[in-house]
Amino acid sequence: MSPFTNLEPFLFWTIACITGGCAIACVVTHNIVRSATWLLFALAGTSGIFFLLGADLVGAIQLLVYVGGTMILVVFGVMLTAQGPFISMRTSSGEWAVSVAAGLLLLSVLSVAISKIGKPTPPSGSTVAQYAPKTTLAEGMTKEGETNEVASKSPYSMAIGQGFLGVGVGPAHKETVNGKETVVRASYLLPFEIVSVHLLVALIGAAYLARAKRRKEAAV
Amino acid sequence: MGTLLFASFFSSPLWYYLLAIIAAALLIGFMLVSAIFSVWLERKVAGRIQDRLGPTRVGGKFGWLQTLADGMKLLVKEDIIPASADQMLFRVGPYIALAGSFTAFLALPFGNMLVGLDLNIAILFMLAVMSSEVFGIILIGYGSGSKWALFGGMREAAQMVSYEIPMAITVLVPVIVAGSMNLNEITLQQRGIWNWYLFHDPFTFCAFWTYFTCAMASCKRAPFDLAEAESELVAGFHTEYSGFRWLVIFMAEYGSMFAVSGIAAIMFLGGWSLGLPWELTDVFAGITGNATAGLWIGNLLNMVVFIGKCWFLVFVMMWVRWTLPRLRIDQVMMTCLKYLLPISCFLLIGVATWQLVLPPSVRTIAQLAIFGLTMLGLVLAILKLLATAKDVPGTGMPSMWQMTNVTGYQGAKQ
């Protein structure tokens, strides 16, 4: 497929390759701050993919939360763990094995999930120039019950946001509730909450890193 | 055949590439020209306030080409990277800062639909990318391998992380009034000077001043320029920089000054509207009978008005910088966390209550009252200024014993 006949695949592969390259560099680099910089580029590339999909809100939130988060990581990573300037972290082969196993596990889960979704049907005549439809906040805040209609009119950020809040936006399927068969749409409240628990894990990890250093000092 | 090729070109993706490149080039060109102008203005304003002339020679009158000469000097300067610096971070830092500042311009409308990327959540996007500018600053400070630079970078990190919060909350105040985060739509709602969100209610009126204070702090402008406090830290985070990279750092700073002023102009001061109750693009479309021609002519004027407003706000930032002394770092943090943050939260709750509880008639009366009082205050201030401008001080400054007898700067007359 020539980049001159179809813009979006070309842009997607460009951004995806940059993101992937930065992610690899982030893992390979020994220097902690350099690693964080590569992480920043990888996260910014991810938000670029969100923007390419027309999910402006998710892209902006990705920038706001994760770029800010990485900055905090740098500040705390440097302030709490650094003993000298430009520390480098050596990883043992055992750590490599564990992280590769974890990475492959995640990859396989994602692959299975992606293969189950099936091919999405993009909105007709989709190009970058025809950007996300106009929907204002006021329009979104209509009476209850109408919200789904608005969400279906704008298949971009609003549907994702509502899905995270527990409104059914996923593909419809039949389910037996209280012995009655009803049509249910999937919502994404639970995955969203699980992801947010990860932040807690990161916090505990940061505290652990800082504490381990101090204990070592006390032993010496 | 030729026309067919032409037509197919305009519908091909190649045309979108070209449009995107033109738009990006125009934006970055504007950002650089604006920075060049702002640096010159800064030097003239500083000179005026400090009772000296500022640049006078390069480019004939007023030294208006001084910045170009400075730029030339910086380009040919030796590019030094300290031996103790982290090579990669030192090199990449200024460009991250510039990228953060430039990306904000993508979503900033200069006229009716005259915007690089018309996003529904433009204001959130701008705040998000501008917050990534500080990452560049921290990398600059850390990567320099210098204690002064590190101190500057850490101060900047603490300051930015704190001031981001009240800044974002005060921006939400007009967003609640407008019911939209689309900057184009927000501006179109403010047709007519009395409809500017500055005058909408007491909370938006206070939110403007709070926002502008936070914006000044987020651009590391004095009195909040602790990151580069030259009296303590040589030059703070950019101590080790010279030549082109130093230029890039300052381009980023002046770029983000314009961007935050643009947000202030759009959210509170009617954006590109001159204060008339009509949208100029519609007016010219009516006159010429052609929607496209109206869009072009109207937007040309809109752009001039908008850039004028932004440059005025940038001028106010300079005025404040050269008037007020620098705060201490604890005072900077206290101003944010003890005062600006609670104030902004109060304003947010206040404006939500105002919109929900009060009937529209009361809100209109309050709006007109605030507009009238502000205009009255403005007129009185201008009259006072004109009156004092006539009192030309005598030659030389008043001496100390004269000052003890009279209050203010009247000593020279007696």
PDB file of C-alpha atoms in Angstrom, chain A residues 136-137, chain B residues 109 112 118-124 171-191 195-198 262-273 279:
ATOM      1  CA  THR A 136     -20.443  19.689  22.895  1.00  0.00           C
ATOM      2  CA  LEU A 137     -20.622  18.950  26.577  1.00  0.00           C
TER       3      LEU A 137
ATOM      4  CA  PRO B 109      -7.609  29.245  17.045  1.00  0.00           C
ATOM      5  CA  ASN B 112     -13.146  31.625  13.200  1.00  0.00           C
ATOM      6  CA  ASP B 118     -10.136  21.854  15.621  1.00  0.00           C
ATOM      7  CA  LEU B 119     -10.478  19.623  18.674  1.00  0.00           C
ATOM      8  CA  ASN B 120     -13.543  19.228  20.852  1.00  0.00           C
ATOM      9  CA  ILE B 121     -11.284  19.236  23.886  1.00  0.00           C
ATOM     10  CA  ALA B 122      -8.832  21.869  22.648  1.00  0.00           C
ATOM     11  CA  ILE B 123      -8.320  23.473  26.054  1.00  0.00           C
ATOM     12  CA  LEU B 124      -7.507  20.156  27.715  1.00  0.00           C
ATOM     13  CA  VAL B 171      -9.629  27.335  33.220  1.00  0.00           C
ATOM     14  CA  LEU B 172     -12.552  25.070  34.123  1.00  0.00           C
ATOM     15  CA  VAL B 173     -14.526  28.052  35.447  1.00  0.00           C
ATOM     16  CA  PRO B 174     -15.300  29.547  31.997  1.00  0.00           C
ATOM     17  CA  VAL B 175     -15.614  26.009  30.607  1.00  0.00           C
ATOM     18  CA  ILE B 176     -18.546  25.472  32.991  1.00  0.00           C
ATOM     19  CA  VAL B 177     -20.131  28.697  31.794  1.00  0.00           C
ATOM     20  CA  ALA B 178     -19.580  27.865  28.131  1.00  0.00           C
ATOM     21  CA  GLY B 179     -20.536  24.198  28.333  1.00  0.00           C
ATOM     22  CA  SER B 180     -17.804  23.351  25.844  1.00  0.00           C
ATOM     23  CA  MET B 181     -14.079  22.760  25.686  1.00  0.00           C
ATOM     24  CA  ASN B 182     -13.918  23.695  22.028  1.00  0.00           C
ATOM     25  CA  LEU B 183     -12.008  26.985  21.887  1.00  0.00           C
ATOM     26  CA  ASN B 184     -13.692  28.014  18.643  1.00  0.00           C
ATOM     27  CA  GLU B 185     -17.134  27.556  20.151  1.00  0.00           C
ATOM     28  CA  ILE B 186     -16.180  29.282  23.395  1.00  0.00           C
ATOM     29  CA  THR B 187     -15.079  32.337  21.440  1.00  0.00           C
ATOM     30  CA  LEU B 188     -18.201  32.398  19.294  1.00  0.00           C
ATOM     31  CA  GLN B 189     -20.285  32.520  22.479  1.00  0.00           C
ATOM     32  CA  GLN B 190     -18.550  35.742  23.565  1.00  0.00           C
ATOM     33  CA  ARG B 191     -19.757  38.088  20.832  1.00  0.00           C
ATOM     34  CA  ASN B 195     -20.532  38.950  26.873  1.00  0.00           C
ATOM     35  CA  TRP B 196     -16.856  38.320  27.490  1.00  0.00           C
ATOM     36  CA  TYR B 197     -16.533  35.687  30.180  1.00  0.00           C
ATOM     37  CA  LEU B 198     -14.411  38.088  32.212  1.00  0.00           C
ATOM     38  CA  GLY B 262      -3.913  32.963  23.995  1.00  0.00           C
ATOM     39  CA  ILE B 263      -5.828  30.766  26.434  1.00  0.00           C
ATOM     40  CA  ALA B 264      -6.510  33.797  28.653  1.00  0.00           C
ATOM     41  CA  ALA B 265      -7.707  35.806  25.643  1.00  0.00           C
ATOM     42  CA  ILE B 266     -10.002  33.037  24.423  1.00  0.00           C
ATOM     43  CA  MET B 267     -11.398  31.914  27.750  1.00  0.00           C
ATOM     44  CA  PHE B 268     -11.971  35.353  29.277  1.00  0.00           C
ATOM     45  CA  LEU B 269     -11.399  38.177  26.790  1.00  0.00           C
ATOM     46  CA  GLY B 270     -13.520  37.179  23.818  1.00  0.00           C
ATOM     47  CA  GLY B 271     -10.778  35.565  21.744  1.00  0.00           C
ATOM     48  CA  TRP B 272     -10.559  37.193  18.326  1.00  0.00           C
ATOM     49  CA  SER B 273     -13.710  39.269  18.816  1.00  0.00           C
ATOM     50  CA  GLU B 279     -18.828  37.702  14.087  1.00  0.00           C
TER      51      GLU B 279
END
